[in-house]
Amino acid sequence: MNLAPKARIVLCGLISEYNAPEGKVGARNLWQLIVKQATMRGFLIRDYVPRFAEGGAQIAEWIGQKRLRVDEHVVAGIDNAYAAFMLLFSGGNDGS
C-alpha cells in the first residue's frame, strides 16, 4: 500500500519459502501495481556473473561509506554448520 507512483520492485532471494511447511505465502495487493503503474521484475544471480567484480567493488565502496549496512548471522563451530545452513531455508538467520 506504500508504493510510490512508477515504483520498481525487485524480487530476489525467496529461499526461506522453498520448503515452507505452511505453503507459499505469495504476494498481496497486486492491484497496487496497476494503480501505481509499478513494475515488478525477478532477478537471478546467474545473469550477472560477468559483473561480479564490478558489483563487489561497488558494494565494498558503499559499505565503506556507510551507505550499506551489513548484518551477519554468525554461528560458531563446525559442528553447527548443518544447522546454520538450514537456517537459510527457514528464515531463521536474522543478521545478528
XYZ file of N, CA, C and O in Angstrom:
384
model
N 0.824 -1.197 0.000
C 0.000 0.000 0.000
C 0.867 1.258 0.000
O 0.333 2.344 -0.125
N 2.169 1.109 0.129
C 3.057 2.268 0.206
C 3.928 2.440 -1.037
O 4.950 3.115 -0.978
N 3.526 1.866 -2.135
C 4.302 2.018 -3.370
C 4.251 3.455 -3.867
O 3.201 4.095 -3.842
N 5.383 3.920 -4.334
C 5.436 5.226 -4.983
C 4.918 5.059 -6.414
O 4.999 3.977 -6.993
N 4.375 6.120 -6.994
C 3.987 6.041 -8.407
C 5.196 5.646 -9.258
O 6.311 6.108 -9.025
N 4.980 4.758 -10.210
C 6.025 4.259 -11.123
C 7.117 3.473 -10.390
O 8.252 3.401 -10.845
N 6.796 2.910 -9.227
C 7.768 2.154 -8.432
C 8.317 0.979 -9.229
O 7.656 0.440 -10.113
N 9.556 0.601 -8.898
C 10.187 -0.595 -9.464
C 10.449 -1.556 -8.316
O 11.135 -1.208 -7.356
N 9.906 -2.742 -8.402
C 10.007 -3.733 -7.336
C 10.923 -4.857 -7.805
O 10.716 -5.417 -8.884
N 11.926 -5.163 -7.014
C 12.888 -6.208 -7.340
C 12.592 -7.443 -6.515
O 12.449 -7.356 -5.299
N 12.510 -8.582 -7.163
C 12.308 -9.851 -6.464
C 13.584 -10.669 -6.560
O 14.091 -10.929 -7.647
N 14.110 -11.041 -5.418
C 15.320 -11.842 -5.374
C 15.433 -12.456 -3.985
O 15.183 -11.780 -2.997
N 15.760 -13.724 -3.900
C 16.050 -14.328 -2.604
C 14.848 -14.778 -1.817
O 14.627 -14.318 -0.702
N 14.053 -15.656 -2.362
C 12.907 -16.198 -1.629
C 13.215 -17.583 -1.069
O 12.327 -18.398 -0.881
N 14.481 -17.827 -0.779
C 14.909 -19.154 -0.355
C 14.179 -19.627 0.909
O 13.934 -20.816 1.071
N 13.787 -18.716 1.766
C 13.113 -19.126 3.004
C 11.736 -19.728 2.728
O 11.168 -20.383 3.593
N 11.198 -19.544 1.532
C 9.891 -20.102 1.194
C 9.983 -21.434 0.453
O 8.978 -22.078 0.226
N 11.175 -21.851 0.053
C 11.312 -23.067 -0.752
C 10.672 -24.274 -0.086
O 10.018 -25.063 -0.745
N 10.902 -24.448 1.191
C 10.392 -25.618 1.906
C 9.430 -25.230 3.015
O 9.309 -25.938 4.003
N 8.738 -24.137 2.849
C 7.832 -23.655 3.888
C 6.722 -24.684 4.144
O 5.992 -25.048 3.234
N 6.607 -25.170 5.395
C 5.593 -26.192 5.694
C 4.171 -25.664 5.533
O 3.265 -26.415 5.215
N 3.975 -24.370 5.737
C 2.627 -23.807 5.612
C 2.296 -23.409 4.186
O 1.250 -22.861 3.905
N 3.195 -23.682 3.265
C 2.967 -23.348 1.865
C 3.455 -21.952 1.537
O 3.839 -21.175 2.412
N 3.451 -21.649 0.298
C 3.916 -20.349 -0.163
C 2.903 -19.274 0.235
O 1.703 -19.465 0.126
N 3.409 -18.155 0.721
C 2.536 -17.078 1.163
C 2.028 -16.292 -0.035
O 0.852 -16.003 -0.150
N 2.908 -15.909 -0.923
C 2.508 -15.186 -2.125
C 2.319 -13.697 -1.898
O 2.262 -13.217 -0.760
N 2.253 -12.985 -2.981
C 2.103 -11.531 -2.932
C 0.658 -11.138 -2.647
O -0.275 -11.857 -2.999
N 0.518 -10.019 -2.006
C -0.809 -9.461 -1.732
C -0.889 -8.074 -2.357
O 0.124 -7.448 -2.640
N -2.068 -7.599 -2.548
C -2.305 -6.254 -3.076
C -1.658 -6.031 -4.441
O -1.147 -4.948 -4.733
N -1.660 -7.061 -5.277
C -1.082 -6.900 -6.611
C -1.785 -5.819 -7.417
O -1.194 -5.245 -8.333
N -3.009 -5.515 -7.093
C -3.725 -4.473 -7.809
C -3.026 -3.127 -7.694
O -3.174 -2.267 -8.545
N -2.204 -2.966 -6.648
C -1.450 -1.724 -6.475
C -0.421 -1.526 -7.594
O -0.045 -0.403 -7.897
N 0.040 -2.619 -8.210
C 0.935 -2.494 -9.356
C 0.252 -1.724 -10.485
O 0.874 -0.909 -11.171
N -1.026 -1.993 -10.657
C -1.788 -1.305 -11.707
C -2.069 0.132 -11.303
O -1.780 1.072 -12.052
N -2.586 0.315 -10.111
C -2.960 1.651 -9.637
C -1.772 2.599 -9.632
O -1.884 3.754 -10.030
N -0.615 2.097 -9.194
C 0.581 2.946 -9.093
C 1.461 2.872 -10.338
O 2.518 3.474 -10.395
N 1.000 2.124 -11.353
C 1.759 1.959 -12.595
C 3.177 1.465 -12.301
O 4.158 1.914 -12.890
N 3.277 0.528 -11.385
C 4.560 -0.010 -10.939
C 4.946 -1.231 -11.776
O 4.105 -1.823 -12.447
N 6.213 -1.586 -11.710
C 6.689 -2.793 -12.375
C 7.371 -3.698 -11.349
O 7.957 -3.226 -10.384
N 7.271 -5.006 -11.592
C 7.891 -5.993 -10.715
C 8.710 -6.927 -11.606
O 8.220 -7.390 -12.635
N 9.952 -7.164 -11.188
C 10.830 -7.998 -12.002
C 11.658 -8.916 -11.111
O 12.198 -8.482 -10.089
N 11.770 -10.158 -11.517
C 12.605 -11.109 -10.809
C 14.024 -11.090 -11.352
O 14.239 -10.840 -12.537
N 14.986 -11.342 -10.468
C 16.390 -11.359 -10.849
C 17.025 -12.668 -10.407
O 16.735 -13.168 -9.328
N 17.903 -13.202 -11.242
C 18.680 -14.393 -10.921
C 20.149 -14.013 -10.953
O 20.624 -13.364 -11.892
N 20.878 -14.439 -9.944
C 22.290 -14.093 -9.817
C 23.092 -14.537 -11.029
O 24.036 -13.878 -11.443
N 22.709 -15.639 -11.642
C 23.471 -16.158 -12.780
C 23.501 -15.198 -13.967
O 24.387 -15.266 -14.806
N 22.536 -14.305 -14.040
C 22.507 -13.330 -15.135
C 23.587 -12.267 -14.998
O 23.833 -11.514 -15.929
N 24.218 -12.190 -13.838
C 25.170 -11.109 -13.562
C 26.583 -11.606 -13.263
O 27.410 -10.831 -12.793
N 26.876 -12.853 -13.555
C 28.207 -13.402 -13.302
C 29.309 -12.544 -13.924
O 30.309 -12.252 -13.270
N 29.157 -12.070 -15.167
C 30.224 -11.253 -15.758
C 30.476 -9.932 -15.020
O 31.516 -9.312 -15.203
N 29.560 -9.517 -14.180
C 29.698 -8.229 -13.484
C 30.018 -8.387 -11.996
O 29.953 -7.413 -11.242
N 30.373 -9.602 -11.542
C 30.655 -9.840 -10.124
C 31.748 -8.928 -9.584
O 31.626 -8.379 -8.495
N 32.841 -8.771 -10.315
C 33.957 -7.929 -9.838
C 33.495 -6.487 -9.679
O 33.786 -5.831 -8.670
N 32.763 -6.000 -10.657
C 32.241 -4.633 -10.591
C 31.291 -4.474 -9.403
O 31.363 -3.497 -8.652
N 30.419 -5.440 -9.224
C 29.477 -5.386 -8.120
C 30.158 -5.448 -6.767
O 29.793 -4.719 -5.843
N 31.152 -6.321 -6.646
C 31.898 -6.427 -5.390
C 32.586 -5.132 -5.027
O 32.570 -4.703 -3.867
N 33.179 -4.471 -6.018
C 33.853 -3.186 -5.774
C 32.851 -2.128 -5.335
O 33.118 -1.348 -4.415
N 31.689 -2.097 -5.987
C 30.680 -1.096 -5.639
C 30.128 -1.328 -4.240
O 29.972 -0.391 -3.455
N 29.861 -2.571 -3.906
C 29.344 -2.889 -2.572
C 30.369 -2.533 -1.504
O 30.018 -1.969 -0.463
N 31.644 -2.852 -1.750
C 32.700 -2.507 -0.790
C 32.750 -0.998 -0.576
O 32.908 -0.524 0.556
N 32.594 -0.243 -1.652
C 32.598 1.227 -1.537
C 31.419 1.697 -0.688
O 31.568 2.539 0.191
N 30.242 1.163 -0.950
C 29.056 1.562 -0.183
C 29.193 1.205 1.286
O 28.764 1.964 2.159
N 29.762 0.038 1.583
C 29.972 -0.352 2.977
C 30.931 0.628 3.640
O 30.702 1.093 4.762
N 32.016 0.958 2.941
C 32.993 1.916 3.470
C 32.400 3.291 3.716
O 32.785 3.995 4.648
N 31.444 3.686 2.884
C 30.777 4.986 3.024
C 29.606 4.930 4.003
O 28.917 5.921 4.205
N 29.354 3.752 4.565
C 28.223 3.535 5.483
C 26.871 3.763 4.791
O 25.873 4.062 5.435
N 26.853 3.594 3.475
C 25.609 3.681 2.720
C 24.897 2.338 2.692
O 23.726 2.251 2.333
N 25.629 1.286 3.054
C 25.084 -0.056 3.088
C 25.491 -0.698 4.407
O 26.660 -0.683 4.780
N 24.523 -1.213 5.127
C 24.790 -1.851 6.413
C 24.822 -3.360 6.218
O 23.959 -3.928 5.556
N 25.785 -4.006 6.811
C 25.921 -5.452 6.715
C 25.524 -6.068 8.045
O 26.113 -5.760 9.077
N 24.504 -6.892 8.027
C 24.082 -7.647 9.204
C 24.495 -9.093 8.986
O 24.111 -9.704 7.994
N 25.282 -9.629 9.900
C 25.749 -11.005 9.789
C 25.110 -11.867 10.861
O 24.877 -11.412 11.970
N 24.855 -13.076 10.501
C 24.389 -14.078 11.467
C 25.520 -15.092 11.592
O 25.763 -15.869 10.679
N 26.226 -15.081 12.700
C 27.399 -15.931 12.897
C 27.037 -17.079 13.835
O 26.498 -16.854 14.915
N 27.325 -18.275 13.388
C 27.145 -19.469 14.215
C 28.522 -20.098 14.371
O 29.172 -20.428 13.378
N 28.963 -20.247 15.579
C 30.313 -20.754 15.842
C 30.355 -22.282 15.829
O 29.412 -22.943 16.270
N 31.451 -22.823 15.311
C 31.721 -24.260 15.391
C 31.287 -25.032 14.175
O 30.159 -24.899 13.712
N 32.199 -25.863 13.667
C 31.910 -26.701 12.505
C 30.776 -27.681 12.795
O 30.021 -28.050 11.896
N 30.629 -28.055 14.052
C 29.543 -28.974 14.424
C 28.168 -28.357 14.194
O 27.174 -29.083 14.099
N 28.106 -27.048 14.105
C 26.838 -26.347 13.904
C 26.612 -25.937 12.452
O 25.649 -25.245 12.149
N 27.503 -26.353 11.548
C 27.430 -25.922 10.151
C 26.112 -26.321 9.491
O 25.483 -25.502 8.818
N 25.689 -27.563 9.675
C 24.446 -28.016 9.043
C 23.243 -27.224 9.557
O 22.436 -26.729 8.771
N 23.143 -27.079 10.850
C 22.018 -26.326 11.431
C 22.045 -24.880 10.967
O 20.995 -24.295 10.658
N 23.232 -24.289 10.877
C 23.352 -22.907 10.414
C 22.913 -22.791 8.957
O 22.199 -21.860 8.582
N 23.322 -23.745 8.132
C 22.928 -23.742 6.723
C 21.415 -23.853 6.587
O 20.791 -23.156 5.783
N 20.806 -24.712 7.376
C 19.360 -24.922 7.293
C 18.570 -23.685 7.700
O 17.406 -23.530 7.309
N 19.193 -22.762 8.450
C 18.512 -21.515 8.802
C 18.185 -20.702 7.566
O 17.227 -19.913 7.574
N 18.943 -20.887 6.491
C 18.651 -20.183 5.242
C 17.260 -20.523 4.718
O 16.588 -19.683 4.130
N 16.848 -21.762 4.923
C 15.588 -22.233 4.372
C 14.389 -21.967 5.272
O 13.254 -22.033 4.822
N 14.646 -21.650 6.515
C 13.535 -21.398 7.443
C 13.345 -19.906 7.718
O 12.380 -19.513 8.353
N 14.283 -19.093 7.235
C 14.225 -17.669 7.547
C 14.741 -17.383 8.943
O 14.573 -16.290 9.457
N 15.391 -18.357 9.568
C 15.859 -18.224 10.939
C 17.136 -17.418 11.097
O 17.487 -17.041 12.198
N 17.847 -17.166 10.004
C 19.049 -16.328 10.110
C 18.606 -14.876 10.099
O 18.012 -14.398 9.155
N 18.874 -14.176 11.177
C 18.315 -12.828 11.343
C 19.341 -11.719 11.217
O 19.038 -10.555 11.494
N 20.535 -12.036 10.810
C 21.536 -10.982 10.618
C 22.124 -10.455 11.897
O 22.669 -9.362 11.921
N 22.025 -11.208 12.974
C 22.614 -10.736 14.223
C 23.708 -11.651 14.681
O 23.861 -12.730 14.207
